XYZ file of C-alpha atoms in Angstrom:
578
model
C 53.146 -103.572 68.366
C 56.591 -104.189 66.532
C 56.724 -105.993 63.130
C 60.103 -106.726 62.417
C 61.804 -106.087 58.972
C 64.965 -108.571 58.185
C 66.909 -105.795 55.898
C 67.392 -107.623 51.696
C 71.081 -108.351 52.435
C 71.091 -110.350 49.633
C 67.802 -111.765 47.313
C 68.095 -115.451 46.569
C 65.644 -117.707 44.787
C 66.391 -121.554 45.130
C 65.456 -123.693 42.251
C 65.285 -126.875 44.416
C 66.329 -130.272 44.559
C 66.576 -132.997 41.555
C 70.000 -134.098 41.370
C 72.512 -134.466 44.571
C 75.362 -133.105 43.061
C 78.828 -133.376 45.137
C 78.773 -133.467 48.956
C 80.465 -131.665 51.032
C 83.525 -132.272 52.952
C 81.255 -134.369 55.844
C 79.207 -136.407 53.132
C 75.823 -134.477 53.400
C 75.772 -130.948 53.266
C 77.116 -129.066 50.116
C 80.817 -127.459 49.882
C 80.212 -123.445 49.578
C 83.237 -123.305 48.243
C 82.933 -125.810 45.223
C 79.149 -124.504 44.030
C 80.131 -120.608 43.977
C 83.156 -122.056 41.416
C 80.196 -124.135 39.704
C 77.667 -121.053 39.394
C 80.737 -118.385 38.568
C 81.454 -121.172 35.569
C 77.842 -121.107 34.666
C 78.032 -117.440 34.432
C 81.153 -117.113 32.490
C 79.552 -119.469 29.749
C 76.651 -118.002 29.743
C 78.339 -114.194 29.588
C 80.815 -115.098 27.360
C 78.414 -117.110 25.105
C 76.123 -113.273 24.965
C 79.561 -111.345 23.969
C 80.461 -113.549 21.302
C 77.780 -114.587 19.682
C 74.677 -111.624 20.605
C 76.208 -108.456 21.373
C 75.047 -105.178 21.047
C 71.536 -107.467 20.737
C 69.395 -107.494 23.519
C 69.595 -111.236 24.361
C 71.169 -114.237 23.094
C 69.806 -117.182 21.254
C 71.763 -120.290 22.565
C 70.454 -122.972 20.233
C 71.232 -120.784 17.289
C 74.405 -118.969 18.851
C 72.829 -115.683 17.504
C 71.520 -112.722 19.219
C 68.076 -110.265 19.384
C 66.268 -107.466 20.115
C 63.451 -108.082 22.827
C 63.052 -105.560 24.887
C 63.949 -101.920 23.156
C 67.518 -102.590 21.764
C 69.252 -101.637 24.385
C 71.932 -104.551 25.034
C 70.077 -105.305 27.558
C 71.949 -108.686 28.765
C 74.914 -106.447 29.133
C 73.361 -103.908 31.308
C 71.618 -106.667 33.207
C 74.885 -108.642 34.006
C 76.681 -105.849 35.273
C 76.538 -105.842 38.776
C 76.718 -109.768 38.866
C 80.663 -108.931 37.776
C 81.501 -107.179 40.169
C 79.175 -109.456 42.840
C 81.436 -112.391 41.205
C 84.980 -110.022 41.566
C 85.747 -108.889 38.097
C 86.101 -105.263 38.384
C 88.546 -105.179 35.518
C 85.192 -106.218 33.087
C 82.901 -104.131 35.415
C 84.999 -100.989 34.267
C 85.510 -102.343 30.665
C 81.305 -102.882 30.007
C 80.679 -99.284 31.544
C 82.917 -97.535 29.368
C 81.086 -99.525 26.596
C 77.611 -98.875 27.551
C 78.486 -95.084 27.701
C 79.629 -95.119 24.004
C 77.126 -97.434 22.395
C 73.563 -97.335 24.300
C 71.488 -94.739 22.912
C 67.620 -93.753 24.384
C 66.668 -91.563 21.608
C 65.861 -93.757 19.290
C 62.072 -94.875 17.434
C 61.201 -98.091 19.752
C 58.060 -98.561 21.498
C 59.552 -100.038 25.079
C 57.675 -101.650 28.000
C 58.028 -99.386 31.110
C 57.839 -102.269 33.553
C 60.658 -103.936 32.061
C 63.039 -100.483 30.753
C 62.616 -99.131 34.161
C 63.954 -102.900 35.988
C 66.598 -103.561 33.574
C 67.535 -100.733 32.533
C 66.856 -98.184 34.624
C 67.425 -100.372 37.986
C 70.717 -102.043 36.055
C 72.342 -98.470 35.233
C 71.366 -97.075 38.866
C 73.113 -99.917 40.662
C 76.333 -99.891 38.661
C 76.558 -96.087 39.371
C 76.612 -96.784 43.011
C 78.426 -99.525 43.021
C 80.937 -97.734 40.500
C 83.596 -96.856 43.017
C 83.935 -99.929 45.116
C 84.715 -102.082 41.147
C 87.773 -98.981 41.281
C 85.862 -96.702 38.137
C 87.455 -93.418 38.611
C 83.732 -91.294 40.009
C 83.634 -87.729 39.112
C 83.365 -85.035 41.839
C 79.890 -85.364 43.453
C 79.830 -88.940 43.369
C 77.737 -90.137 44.340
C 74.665 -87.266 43.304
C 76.410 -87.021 39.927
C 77.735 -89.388 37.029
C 77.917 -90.503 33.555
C 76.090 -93.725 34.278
C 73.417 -91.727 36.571
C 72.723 -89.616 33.823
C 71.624 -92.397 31.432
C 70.104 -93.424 33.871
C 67.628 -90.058 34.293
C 67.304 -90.389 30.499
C 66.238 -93.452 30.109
C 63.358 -92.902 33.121
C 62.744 -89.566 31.408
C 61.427 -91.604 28.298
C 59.259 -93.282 30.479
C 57.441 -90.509 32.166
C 55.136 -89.508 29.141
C 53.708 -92.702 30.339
C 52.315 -91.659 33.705
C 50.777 -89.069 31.782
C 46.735 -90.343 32.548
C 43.178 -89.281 34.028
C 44.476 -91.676 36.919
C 47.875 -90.845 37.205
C 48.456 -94.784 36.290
C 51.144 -95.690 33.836
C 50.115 -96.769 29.998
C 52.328 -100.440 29.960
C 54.339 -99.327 26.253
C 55.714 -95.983 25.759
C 57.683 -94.730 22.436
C 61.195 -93.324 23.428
C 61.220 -91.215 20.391
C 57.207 -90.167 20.239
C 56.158 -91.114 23.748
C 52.654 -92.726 23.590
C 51.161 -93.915 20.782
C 47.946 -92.821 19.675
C 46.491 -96.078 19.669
C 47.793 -97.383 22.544
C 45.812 -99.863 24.605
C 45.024 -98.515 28.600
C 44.791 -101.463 29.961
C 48.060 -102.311 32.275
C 49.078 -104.918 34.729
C 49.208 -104.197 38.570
C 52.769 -105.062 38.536
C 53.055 -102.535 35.551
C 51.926 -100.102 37.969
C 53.433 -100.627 41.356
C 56.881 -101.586 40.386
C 58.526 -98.023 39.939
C 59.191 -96.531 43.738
C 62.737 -98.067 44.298
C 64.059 -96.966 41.109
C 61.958 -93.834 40.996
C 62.759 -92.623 44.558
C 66.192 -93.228 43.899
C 66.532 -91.366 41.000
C 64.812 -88.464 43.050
C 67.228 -88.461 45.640
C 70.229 -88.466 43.767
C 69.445 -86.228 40.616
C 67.280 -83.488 43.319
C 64.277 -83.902 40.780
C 61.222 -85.135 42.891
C 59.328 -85.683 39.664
C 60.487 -89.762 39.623
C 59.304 -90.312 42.937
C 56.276 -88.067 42.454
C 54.617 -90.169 39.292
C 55.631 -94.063 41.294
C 54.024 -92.415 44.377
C 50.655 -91.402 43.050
C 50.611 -94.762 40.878
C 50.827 -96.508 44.122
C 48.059 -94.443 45.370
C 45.847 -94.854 42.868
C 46.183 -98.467 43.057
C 45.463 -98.416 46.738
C 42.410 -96.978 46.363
C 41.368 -99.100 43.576
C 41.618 -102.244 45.822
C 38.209 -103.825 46.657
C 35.629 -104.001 49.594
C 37.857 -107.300 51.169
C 41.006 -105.581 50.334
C 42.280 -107.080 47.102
C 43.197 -105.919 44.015
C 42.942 -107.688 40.220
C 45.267 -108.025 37.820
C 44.561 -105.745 35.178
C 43.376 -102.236 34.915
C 42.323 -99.729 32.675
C 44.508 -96.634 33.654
C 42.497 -94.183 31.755
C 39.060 -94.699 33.851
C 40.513 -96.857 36.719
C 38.152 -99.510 35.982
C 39.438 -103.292 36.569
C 39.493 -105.066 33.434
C 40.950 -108.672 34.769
C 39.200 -109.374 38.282
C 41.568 -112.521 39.320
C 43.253 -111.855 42.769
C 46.772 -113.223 43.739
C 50.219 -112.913 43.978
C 51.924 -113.916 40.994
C 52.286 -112.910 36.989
C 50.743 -109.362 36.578
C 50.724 -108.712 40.523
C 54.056 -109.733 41.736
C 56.346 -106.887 42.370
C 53.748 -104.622 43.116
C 53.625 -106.043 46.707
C 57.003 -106.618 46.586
C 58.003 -102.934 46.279
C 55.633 -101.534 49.260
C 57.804 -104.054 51.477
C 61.165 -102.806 49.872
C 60.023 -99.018 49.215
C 59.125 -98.931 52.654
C 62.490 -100.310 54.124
C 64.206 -98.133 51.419
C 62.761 -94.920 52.303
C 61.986 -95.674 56.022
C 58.158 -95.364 54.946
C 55.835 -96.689 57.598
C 52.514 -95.596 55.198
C 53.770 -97.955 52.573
C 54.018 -100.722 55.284
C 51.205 -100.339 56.435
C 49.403 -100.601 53.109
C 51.415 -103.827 52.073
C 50.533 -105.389 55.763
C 46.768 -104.545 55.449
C 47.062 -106.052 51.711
C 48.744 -109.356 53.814
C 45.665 -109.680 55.725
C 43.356 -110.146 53.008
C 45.550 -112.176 50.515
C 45.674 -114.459 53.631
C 41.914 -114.801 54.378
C 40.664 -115.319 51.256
C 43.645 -116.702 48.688
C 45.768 -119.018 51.013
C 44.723 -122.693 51.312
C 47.238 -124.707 53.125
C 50.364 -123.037 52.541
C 49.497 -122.528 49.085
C 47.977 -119.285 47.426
C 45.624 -119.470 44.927
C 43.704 -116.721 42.386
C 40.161 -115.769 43.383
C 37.865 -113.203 42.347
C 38.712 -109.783 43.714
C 35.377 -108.890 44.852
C 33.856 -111.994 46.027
C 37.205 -114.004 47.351
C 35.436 -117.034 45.843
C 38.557 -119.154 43.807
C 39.183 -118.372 40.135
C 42.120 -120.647 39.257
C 43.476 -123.357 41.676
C 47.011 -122.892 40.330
C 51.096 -122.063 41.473
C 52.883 -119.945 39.120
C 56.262 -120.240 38.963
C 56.680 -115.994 39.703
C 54.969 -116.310 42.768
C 58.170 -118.275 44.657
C 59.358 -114.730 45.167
C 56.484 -114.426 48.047
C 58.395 -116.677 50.831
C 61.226 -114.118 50.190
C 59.005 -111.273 50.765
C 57.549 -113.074 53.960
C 60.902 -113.452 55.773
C 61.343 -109.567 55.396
C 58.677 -108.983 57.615
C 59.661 -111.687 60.063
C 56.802 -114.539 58.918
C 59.492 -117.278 58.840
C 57.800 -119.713 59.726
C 54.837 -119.617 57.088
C 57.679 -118.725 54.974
C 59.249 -121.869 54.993
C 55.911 -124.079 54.940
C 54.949 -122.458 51.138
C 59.243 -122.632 50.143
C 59.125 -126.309 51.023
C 55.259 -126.301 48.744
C 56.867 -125.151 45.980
C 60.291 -127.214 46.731
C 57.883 -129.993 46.235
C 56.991 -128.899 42.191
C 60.358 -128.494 41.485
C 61.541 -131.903 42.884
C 58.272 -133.584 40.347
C 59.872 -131.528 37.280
C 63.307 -130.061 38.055
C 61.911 -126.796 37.368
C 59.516 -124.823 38.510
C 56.496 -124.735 35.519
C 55.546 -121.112 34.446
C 51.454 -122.737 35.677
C 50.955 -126.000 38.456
C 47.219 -127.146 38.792
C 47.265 -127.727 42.683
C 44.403 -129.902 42.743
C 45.864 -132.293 39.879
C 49.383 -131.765 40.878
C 50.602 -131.652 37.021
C 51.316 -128.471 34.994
C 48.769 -126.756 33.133
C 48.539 -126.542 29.684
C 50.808 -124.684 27.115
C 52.187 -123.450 30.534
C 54.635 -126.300 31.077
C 57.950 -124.356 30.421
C 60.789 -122.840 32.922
C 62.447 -119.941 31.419
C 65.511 -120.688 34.475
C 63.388 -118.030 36.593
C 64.841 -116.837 40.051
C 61.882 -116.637 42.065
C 62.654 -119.354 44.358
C 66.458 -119.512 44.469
C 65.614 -115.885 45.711
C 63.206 -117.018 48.231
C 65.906 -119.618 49.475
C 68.705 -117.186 49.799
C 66.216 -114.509 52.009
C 65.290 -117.126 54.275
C 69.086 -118.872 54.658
C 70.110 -114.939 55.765
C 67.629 -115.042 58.003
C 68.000 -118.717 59.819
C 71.145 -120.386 58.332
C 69.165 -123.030 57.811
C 71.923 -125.999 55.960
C 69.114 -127.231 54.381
C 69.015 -124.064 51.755
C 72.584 -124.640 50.757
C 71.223 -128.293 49.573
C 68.338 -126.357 47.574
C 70.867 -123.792 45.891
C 73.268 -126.944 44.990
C 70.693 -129.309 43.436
C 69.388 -125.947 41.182
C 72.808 -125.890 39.782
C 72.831 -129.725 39.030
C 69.265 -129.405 37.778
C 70.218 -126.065 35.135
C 73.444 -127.374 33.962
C 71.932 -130.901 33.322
C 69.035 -130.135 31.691
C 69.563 -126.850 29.847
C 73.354 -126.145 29.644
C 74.334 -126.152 25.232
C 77.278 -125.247 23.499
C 76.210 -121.044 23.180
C 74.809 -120.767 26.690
C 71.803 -121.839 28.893
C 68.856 -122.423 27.332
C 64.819 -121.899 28.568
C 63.227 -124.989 29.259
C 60.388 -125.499 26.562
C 58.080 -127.940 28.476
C 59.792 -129.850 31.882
C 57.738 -132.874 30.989
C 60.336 -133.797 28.063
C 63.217 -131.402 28.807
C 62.441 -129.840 25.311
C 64.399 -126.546 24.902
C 63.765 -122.754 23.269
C 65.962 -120.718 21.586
C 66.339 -118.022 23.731
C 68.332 -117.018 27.121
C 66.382 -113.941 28.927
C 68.831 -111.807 30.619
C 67.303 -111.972 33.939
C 69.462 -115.797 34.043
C 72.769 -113.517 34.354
C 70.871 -110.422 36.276
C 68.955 -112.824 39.159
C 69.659 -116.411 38.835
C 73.106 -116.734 38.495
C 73.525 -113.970 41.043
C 71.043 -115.553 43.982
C 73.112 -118.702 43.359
C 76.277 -117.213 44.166
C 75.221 -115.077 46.804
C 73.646 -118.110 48.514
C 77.137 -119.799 48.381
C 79.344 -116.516 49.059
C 78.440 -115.865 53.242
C 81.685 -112.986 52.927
C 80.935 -111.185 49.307
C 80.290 -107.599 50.266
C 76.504 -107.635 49.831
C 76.119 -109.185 53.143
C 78.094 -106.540 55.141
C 76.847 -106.276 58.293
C 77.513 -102.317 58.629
C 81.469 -103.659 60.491
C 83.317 -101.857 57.285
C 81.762 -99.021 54.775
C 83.424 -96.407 52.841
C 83.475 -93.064 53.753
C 83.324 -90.636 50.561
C 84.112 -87.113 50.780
C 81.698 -84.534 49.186
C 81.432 -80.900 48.915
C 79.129 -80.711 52.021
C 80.694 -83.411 53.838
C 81.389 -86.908 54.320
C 79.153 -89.858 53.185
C 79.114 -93.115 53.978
C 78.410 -95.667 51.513
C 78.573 -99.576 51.256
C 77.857 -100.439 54.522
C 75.293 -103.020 53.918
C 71.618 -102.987 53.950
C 71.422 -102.966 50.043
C 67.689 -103.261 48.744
C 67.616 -105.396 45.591
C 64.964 -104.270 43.012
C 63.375 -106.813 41.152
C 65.819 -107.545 38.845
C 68.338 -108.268 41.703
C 70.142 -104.791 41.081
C 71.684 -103.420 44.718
C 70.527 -100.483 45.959
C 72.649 -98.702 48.919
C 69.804 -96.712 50.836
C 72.679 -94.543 52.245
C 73.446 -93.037 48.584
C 70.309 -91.390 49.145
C 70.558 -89.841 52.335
C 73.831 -88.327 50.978
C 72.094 -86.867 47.880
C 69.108 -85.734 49.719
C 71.287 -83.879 52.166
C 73.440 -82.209 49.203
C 70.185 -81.228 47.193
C 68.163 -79.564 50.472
C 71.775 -77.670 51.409
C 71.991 -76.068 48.246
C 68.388 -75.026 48.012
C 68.109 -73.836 51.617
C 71.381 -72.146 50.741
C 69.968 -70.368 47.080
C 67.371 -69.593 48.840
C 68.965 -67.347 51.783
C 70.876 -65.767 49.304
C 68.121 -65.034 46.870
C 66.358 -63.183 50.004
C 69.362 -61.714 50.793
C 69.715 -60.002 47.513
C 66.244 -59.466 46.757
C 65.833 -57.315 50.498
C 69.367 -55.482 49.766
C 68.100 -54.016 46.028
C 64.446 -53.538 48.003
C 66.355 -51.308 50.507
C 68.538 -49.629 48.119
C 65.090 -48.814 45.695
C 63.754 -47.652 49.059
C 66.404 -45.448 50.358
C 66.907 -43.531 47.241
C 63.238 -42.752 46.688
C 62.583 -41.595 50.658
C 66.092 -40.300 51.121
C 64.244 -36.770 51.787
C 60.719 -37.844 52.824
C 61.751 -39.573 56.338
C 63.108 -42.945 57.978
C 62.479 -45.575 55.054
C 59.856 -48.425 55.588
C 59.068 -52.087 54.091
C 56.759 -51.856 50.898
C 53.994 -53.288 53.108
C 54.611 -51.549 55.462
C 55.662 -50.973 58.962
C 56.593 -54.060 60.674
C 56.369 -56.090 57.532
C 60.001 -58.137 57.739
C 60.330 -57.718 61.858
C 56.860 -59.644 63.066
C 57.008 -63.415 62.870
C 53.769 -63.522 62.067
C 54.584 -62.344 58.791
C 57.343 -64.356 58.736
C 55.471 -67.729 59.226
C 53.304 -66.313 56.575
C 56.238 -66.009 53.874
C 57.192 -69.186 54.857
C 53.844 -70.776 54.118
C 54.032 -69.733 50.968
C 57.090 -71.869 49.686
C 56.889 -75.516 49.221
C 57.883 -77.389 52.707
C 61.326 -78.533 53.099
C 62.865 -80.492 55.438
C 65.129 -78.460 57.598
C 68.274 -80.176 58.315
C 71.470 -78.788 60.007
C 74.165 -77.641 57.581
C 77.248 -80.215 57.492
C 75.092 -83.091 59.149
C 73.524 -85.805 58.847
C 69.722 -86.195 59.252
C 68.860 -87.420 62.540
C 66.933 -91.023 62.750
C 64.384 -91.864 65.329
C 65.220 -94.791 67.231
C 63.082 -97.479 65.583
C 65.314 -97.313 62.442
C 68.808 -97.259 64.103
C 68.874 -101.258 63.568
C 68.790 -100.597 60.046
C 72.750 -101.026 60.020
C 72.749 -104.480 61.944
C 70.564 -105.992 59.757
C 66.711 -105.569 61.100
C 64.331 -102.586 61.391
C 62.028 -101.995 63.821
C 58.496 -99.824 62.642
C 56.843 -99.212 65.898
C 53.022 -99.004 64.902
C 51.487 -98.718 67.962
């Protein structure tokens, strides 16, 4: 049996239709050309409004044109809005803001941080501009792309994270100190999503720094959440990572459980991982039995399937997205056009939606200008080119600039009932929103590359090939280019099968030389273990055993693919299950 994969070429959320905004040239449909000039406009005033008013503060107030700290002082919107230059063309700010982060951002400093959100933002943001580094015209060091200034930050800033991971369970702690690590009195109990959401950014890191330790703490997380799921195959929403004991039993796929599922889809297309498919596929089945309900999916109790809260959350518009990259289009569309509906009632998307009353729920009634569903909309226009999702993308930028547009910047919607706004801009708007938006209206911008051009970067042990398409966005919306680490992995395994050879090669010439000196008069010399010790391969296979496993690959080669994942270039995988 063949599920089909449609490769992130882009991820898209569209924050649907309130307004009408201009038509295109034929009256109806909207001009691509106009709205990516509209949403690069909207970024600019929203960027510029952060640099002139917030910087080096995390985030910028817009009502107050003043700036703060949210999420560990680390200028956060900066790091979060750098790959949406160069996505919108500016390399000459792309290489300004990186010269800039390396002289001002600092890890070691006394902050407790959230994990979930320092290893997204930061951790994703830094690891996407250091691949993407050469293409904005950043002169890259030799061994680009396994080495680099904004790489190393990178490792530093996931090395503060690790004392976190550091549990009975193996399950992250959700707030770690960067100067202390935890805190004595830190609480155990952490979100799924707080859990699950470190493989892309974690493997990554692995493959390009050679230190497996990343990928080894975001594998057994994911692990340990697996087998924490229930008897019908679904897991809650909060846990206590200590004993592995559930501590909030409500089942879904939105706030606290989100990217969790997410990044089994995209760690599995990432690292060509048919395990973690197979465990996001299985979770599928049961979030489809028991939580949908005509195209919508509501929260039930994790045990019993029976229905906790009968609501939409605005994070859950992500899921159509996440649907088309397994090839469920069609079911895909039915819950986009669902939650197209809310946003039509409000012009916004409300953080809660009772479903039964259609109305928001209370003290829930804001829209913080999330992406969720502009992302949705761009996944499934990639995959059917449906016109309709161009109208989506161009009444969310009539709905943002109308309702929350002012003087420093774009401001979070307070409550959509009465348009009220808050004083505060979250930095996803320049990382995600503003990014999906363009994206949707930009069919040539180099994220969609269909594998036709690529660059070809020459390394120590050969050539790489980088930027051919096939970027996996983490979710923050930061590219990925899976062929970064195939080139890393390839360096790192060279160089240790190659210390290796030569450490045996030394170690049996000073054994020989010890050897011959001491039986120089006592007869032909032998192995310490004697005879036949270094000529049987028996004994050979048992030396062997006793190193850890590594993946043999040819010198000067790339590692051959099996056939199911050749697509990969063109735009869809293939996992053959059967």
């Amino acid at each position: 049996m063949l599920f089909r994969l449609l490769v992130p070429l882009g991820l898209l959320c569209a924050l649907l239709p309130l307004h009408h905004g201009a038509p295109g040239p034929d009256g109806t449909a909207p001009d691509p050309a106009h709205y990516r000039e509209r949403v690069k406009a909207m970024f600019y005033h929203a960027y510029d409004s952060y640099l002139e008013n917030a910087f080096p503060y995390d985030e910028l107030r817009p009502l107050t044109c003043d700036g703060h700290d949210t999420w560990g002082s680390f200028s956060l919107t900066l790091i979060d809005a750098l790959d949406t230059l160069l996505i919108l063309g500016n390399v000459s700010e792309f290489q300004r803001v990186v010269e800039v982060l390396q002289d001002n951002v600092d890890f070691d400093i006394d902050v407790n941080a959230s994990v979930f959100e320092t290893n997204i933002r930061v951790v994703g943001g830094l690891l996407s501009a250091h691949l993407l580094s050469k293409k904005a015209g950043v002169e890259v060091e030799a061994g680009w792309p396994c080495s680099g200034p904004l790489l190393r930050m990178a490792e530093e800033a996931a090395r503060k994270l690790l004392p976190a991971f550091q549990t009975p369970t193996g399950m992250p702690y959700g707030t770690v100190n960067l100067l202390h690590g935890v805190n004595p009195g830190e609480t155990p109990v952490t979100c799924t999503a707080g859990i699950g959401t470190f493989i892309v950014e974690f493997a990554t890191l692995s493959s390009l720094t050679g230190d497996p330790v990343f990928e080894d703490v975001a594998r057994v997380a994911l692990m340990r959440l697996w087998e924490s799921r229930s008897d019908i195959g679904l897991v809650g929403n909060h846990i206590d990572v200590l004993t592995g004991k559930w501590v909030a039993q409500d089942a879904g796929i939105g706030a606290g459980v989100d990217s969790y599922f997410e990044y089994l889809v995209k760690g599995a297309i990432l690292l060509q991982d048919k395990k973690l498919m197979a465990m996001f596929l299985e979770y599928n089945k049961a979030i489809r039995n028991y939580t949908r309900f005509d195209d919508w999916y509501l929260w039930v109790q994790m045990y019993k399937g029976t229905v906790s809260m009968p609501v939409f959350q605005s994070l859950e518009a992500y899921w159509p997205g996440l649907q088309s990259l397994i090839g469920d289009i069609d079911n895909a569309m039915r819950t986009f056009l669902n939650y197209y509906t809310v946003w039509k009632q409000f012009g916004g998307l409300p953080e809660f939606y009772n479903i039964p009353q259609g109305y928001t729920v209370e003290k829930r009634e804001g829209y913080p200008l999330r992406p969720e569903l502009i992302e949705s909309a761009m996944y499934l226009y990639r995959a059917t080119g449906d016109p309709t999702l161009l109208e989506l993308g161009r009444d969310a930028v009539e709905s943002i600039e109308k309702i929350s547009k002012v003087e420093c910047g774009f401001a979070t919607i307070k409550d959509l009932r009465d348009h009220k706004l808050d004083n505060r801009m979250e930095s996803f708007f320049l990382a995600e929103t503003v990014k999906y938006l363009y994206l949707l209206f930009d069919p040539t911008n180099f994220i969609h590359n269909n594998g036709s051009t690529f660059d070809a970067v020459i390394t120590p042990y050969g050539e790489c090939v980088l930027g051919a398409g096939g970027y996996i966005f983490n979710t923050e919306a930061h590219p990925i280019d899976p062929a970064a680490l195939h080139c890393c992995r390839r360096l790192k395994e060279e160089q240790w099968e190659v210390e290796d050879l030569m450490r045996e090669f030394y170690s049996l010439k000073r054994k020989r030389s010890r050897f011959q000196k001491k039986t120089m008069s006592s007869g032909p010399w032998e192995p310490p273990g004697g005879p036949g010790t270094f000529s049987s391969p028996e004994n050979h296979e048992r030396a062997r055993e006793k190193k850890p496993a590594r993946r043999q690959i040819p010198l000067l080669s790339c590692p051959s693919q099996p056939f199911t994942s050749k697509l990969a270039l063109l735009g869809q995988v293939f996992l053959d299950s059967s």
